[in-house]
PDB file of C-alpha atoms in Angstrom:
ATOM      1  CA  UNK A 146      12.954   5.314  -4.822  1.00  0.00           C
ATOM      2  CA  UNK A 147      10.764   5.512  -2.448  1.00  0.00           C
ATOM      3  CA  UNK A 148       7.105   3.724  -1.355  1.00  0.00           C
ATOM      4  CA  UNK A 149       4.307   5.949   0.252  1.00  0.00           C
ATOM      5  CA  UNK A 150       1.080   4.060   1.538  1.00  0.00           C
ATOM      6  CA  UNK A 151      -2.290   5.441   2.695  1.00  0.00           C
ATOM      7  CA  UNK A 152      -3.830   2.924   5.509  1.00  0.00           C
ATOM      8  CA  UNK A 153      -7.410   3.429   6.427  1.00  0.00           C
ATOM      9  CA  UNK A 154      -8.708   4.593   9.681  1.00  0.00           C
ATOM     10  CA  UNK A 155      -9.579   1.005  10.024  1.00  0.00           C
ATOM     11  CA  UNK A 156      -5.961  -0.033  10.546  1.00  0.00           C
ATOM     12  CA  UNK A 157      -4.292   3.506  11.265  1.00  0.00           C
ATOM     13  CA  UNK A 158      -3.939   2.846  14.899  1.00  0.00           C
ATOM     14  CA  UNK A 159      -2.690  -0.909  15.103  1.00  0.00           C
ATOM     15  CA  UNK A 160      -0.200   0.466  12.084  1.00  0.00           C
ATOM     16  CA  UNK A 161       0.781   3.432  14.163  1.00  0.00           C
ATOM     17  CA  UNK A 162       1.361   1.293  17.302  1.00  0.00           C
ATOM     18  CA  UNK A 163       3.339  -1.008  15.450  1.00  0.00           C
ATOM     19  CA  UNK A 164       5.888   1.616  13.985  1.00  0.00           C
ATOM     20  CA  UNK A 165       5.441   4.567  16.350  1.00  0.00           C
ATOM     21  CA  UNK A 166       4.423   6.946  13.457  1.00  0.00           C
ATOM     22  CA  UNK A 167       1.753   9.451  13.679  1.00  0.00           C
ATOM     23  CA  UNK A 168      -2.179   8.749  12.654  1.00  0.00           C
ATOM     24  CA  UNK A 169      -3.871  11.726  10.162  1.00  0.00           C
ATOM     25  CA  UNK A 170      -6.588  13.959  11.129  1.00  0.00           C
ATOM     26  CA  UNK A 171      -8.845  11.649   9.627  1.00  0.00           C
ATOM     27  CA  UNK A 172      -7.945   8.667  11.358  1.00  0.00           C
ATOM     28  CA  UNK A 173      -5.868   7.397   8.539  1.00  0.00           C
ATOM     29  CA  UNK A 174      -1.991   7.026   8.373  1.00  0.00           C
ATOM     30  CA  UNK A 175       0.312   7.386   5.577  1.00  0.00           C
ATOM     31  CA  UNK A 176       4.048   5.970   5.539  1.00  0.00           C
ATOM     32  CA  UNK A 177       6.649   5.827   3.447  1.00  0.00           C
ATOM     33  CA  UNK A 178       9.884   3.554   3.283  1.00  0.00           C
ATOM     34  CA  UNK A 179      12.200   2.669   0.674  1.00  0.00           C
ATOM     35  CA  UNK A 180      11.104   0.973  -2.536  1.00  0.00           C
ATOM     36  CA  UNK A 181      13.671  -1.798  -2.644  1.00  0.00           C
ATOM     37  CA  UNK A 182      11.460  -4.705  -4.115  1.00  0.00           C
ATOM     38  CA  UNK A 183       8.472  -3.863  -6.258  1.00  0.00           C
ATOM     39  CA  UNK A 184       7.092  -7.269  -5.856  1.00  0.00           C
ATOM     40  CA  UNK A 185       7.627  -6.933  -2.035  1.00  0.00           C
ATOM     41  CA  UNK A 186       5.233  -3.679  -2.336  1.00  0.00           C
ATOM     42  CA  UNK A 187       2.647  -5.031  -3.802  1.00  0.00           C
ATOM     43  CA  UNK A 188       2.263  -8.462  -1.572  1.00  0.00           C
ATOM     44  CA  UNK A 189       2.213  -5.574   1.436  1.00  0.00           C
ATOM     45  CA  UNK A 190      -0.115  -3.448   0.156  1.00  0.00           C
ATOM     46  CA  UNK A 191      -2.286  -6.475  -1.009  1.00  0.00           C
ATOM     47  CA  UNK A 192      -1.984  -7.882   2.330  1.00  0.00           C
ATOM     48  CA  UNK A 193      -4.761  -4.915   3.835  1.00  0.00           C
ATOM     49  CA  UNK A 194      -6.911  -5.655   1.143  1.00  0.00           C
ATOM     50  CA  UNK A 195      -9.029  -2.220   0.995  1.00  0.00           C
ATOM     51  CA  UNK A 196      -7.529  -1.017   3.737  1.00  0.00           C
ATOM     52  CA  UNK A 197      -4.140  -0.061   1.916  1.00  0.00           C
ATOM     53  CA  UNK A 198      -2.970   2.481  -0.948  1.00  0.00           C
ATOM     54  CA  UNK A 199      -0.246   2.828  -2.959  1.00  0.00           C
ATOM     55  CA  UNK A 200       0.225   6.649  -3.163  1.00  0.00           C
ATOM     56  CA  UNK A 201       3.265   6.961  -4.639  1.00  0.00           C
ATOM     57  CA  UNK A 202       4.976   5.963  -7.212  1.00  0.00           C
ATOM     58  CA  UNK A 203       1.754   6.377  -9.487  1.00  0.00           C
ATOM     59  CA  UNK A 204       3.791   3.774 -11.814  1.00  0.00           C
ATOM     60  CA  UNK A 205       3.588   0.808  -8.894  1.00  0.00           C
ATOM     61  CA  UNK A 206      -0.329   1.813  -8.124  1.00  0.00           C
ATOM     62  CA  UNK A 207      -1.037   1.925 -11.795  1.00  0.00           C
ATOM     63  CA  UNK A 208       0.782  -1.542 -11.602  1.00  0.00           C
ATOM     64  CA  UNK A 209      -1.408  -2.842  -8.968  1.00  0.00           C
ATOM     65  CA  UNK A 210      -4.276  -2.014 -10.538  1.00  0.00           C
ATOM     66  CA  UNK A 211      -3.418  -3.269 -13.696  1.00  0.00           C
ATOM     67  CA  UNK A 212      -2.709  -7.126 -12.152  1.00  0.00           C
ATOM     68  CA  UNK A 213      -6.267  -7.082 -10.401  1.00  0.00           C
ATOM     69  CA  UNK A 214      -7.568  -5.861 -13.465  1.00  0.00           C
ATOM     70  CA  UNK A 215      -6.315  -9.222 -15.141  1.00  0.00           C
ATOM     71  CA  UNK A 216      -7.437 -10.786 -12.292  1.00  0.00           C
ATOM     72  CA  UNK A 217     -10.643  -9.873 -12.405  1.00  0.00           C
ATOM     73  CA  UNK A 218     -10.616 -10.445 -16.333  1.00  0.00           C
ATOM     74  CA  UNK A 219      -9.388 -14.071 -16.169  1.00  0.00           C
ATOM     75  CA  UNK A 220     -11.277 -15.105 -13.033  1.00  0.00           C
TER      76      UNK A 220
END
């Protein structure tokens, strides 16, 4: 499987100097790698805060959401 994350225009550029991958028309840049560790995705997309999107696989985003849902409901 495989992991596909939007990064906002705020952080497009130092992601796209980092990995050498292209930046959007809209200043944003999405990338995808292999899904080896679901856990591992999450703590990297959590990592950019708002910055960061899980785009695919809907399952992992729904995930995500899900856990700061709880957050939010036990805080």
């Amino acid at each position: 499987p495989e992991l596909t994350v939007r990064y906002s225009a705020g952080i497009a550029r130092w992601i796209a100097e980092r990995d050498g991958g292209p930046v959007e028309a809209d200043g944003s840049a999405v990338r995808t790698m292999p899904l080896a560790d679901r856990e591992w995705a999450i703590r990297h997309v959590l990592q950019y805060g708002p910055d960061a999107q899980i785009v695919s696989p809907a399952e992992l985003r729904d995930e995500l959401r899900d856990r700061l849902q709880r957050m939010i409901d036990d805080g």
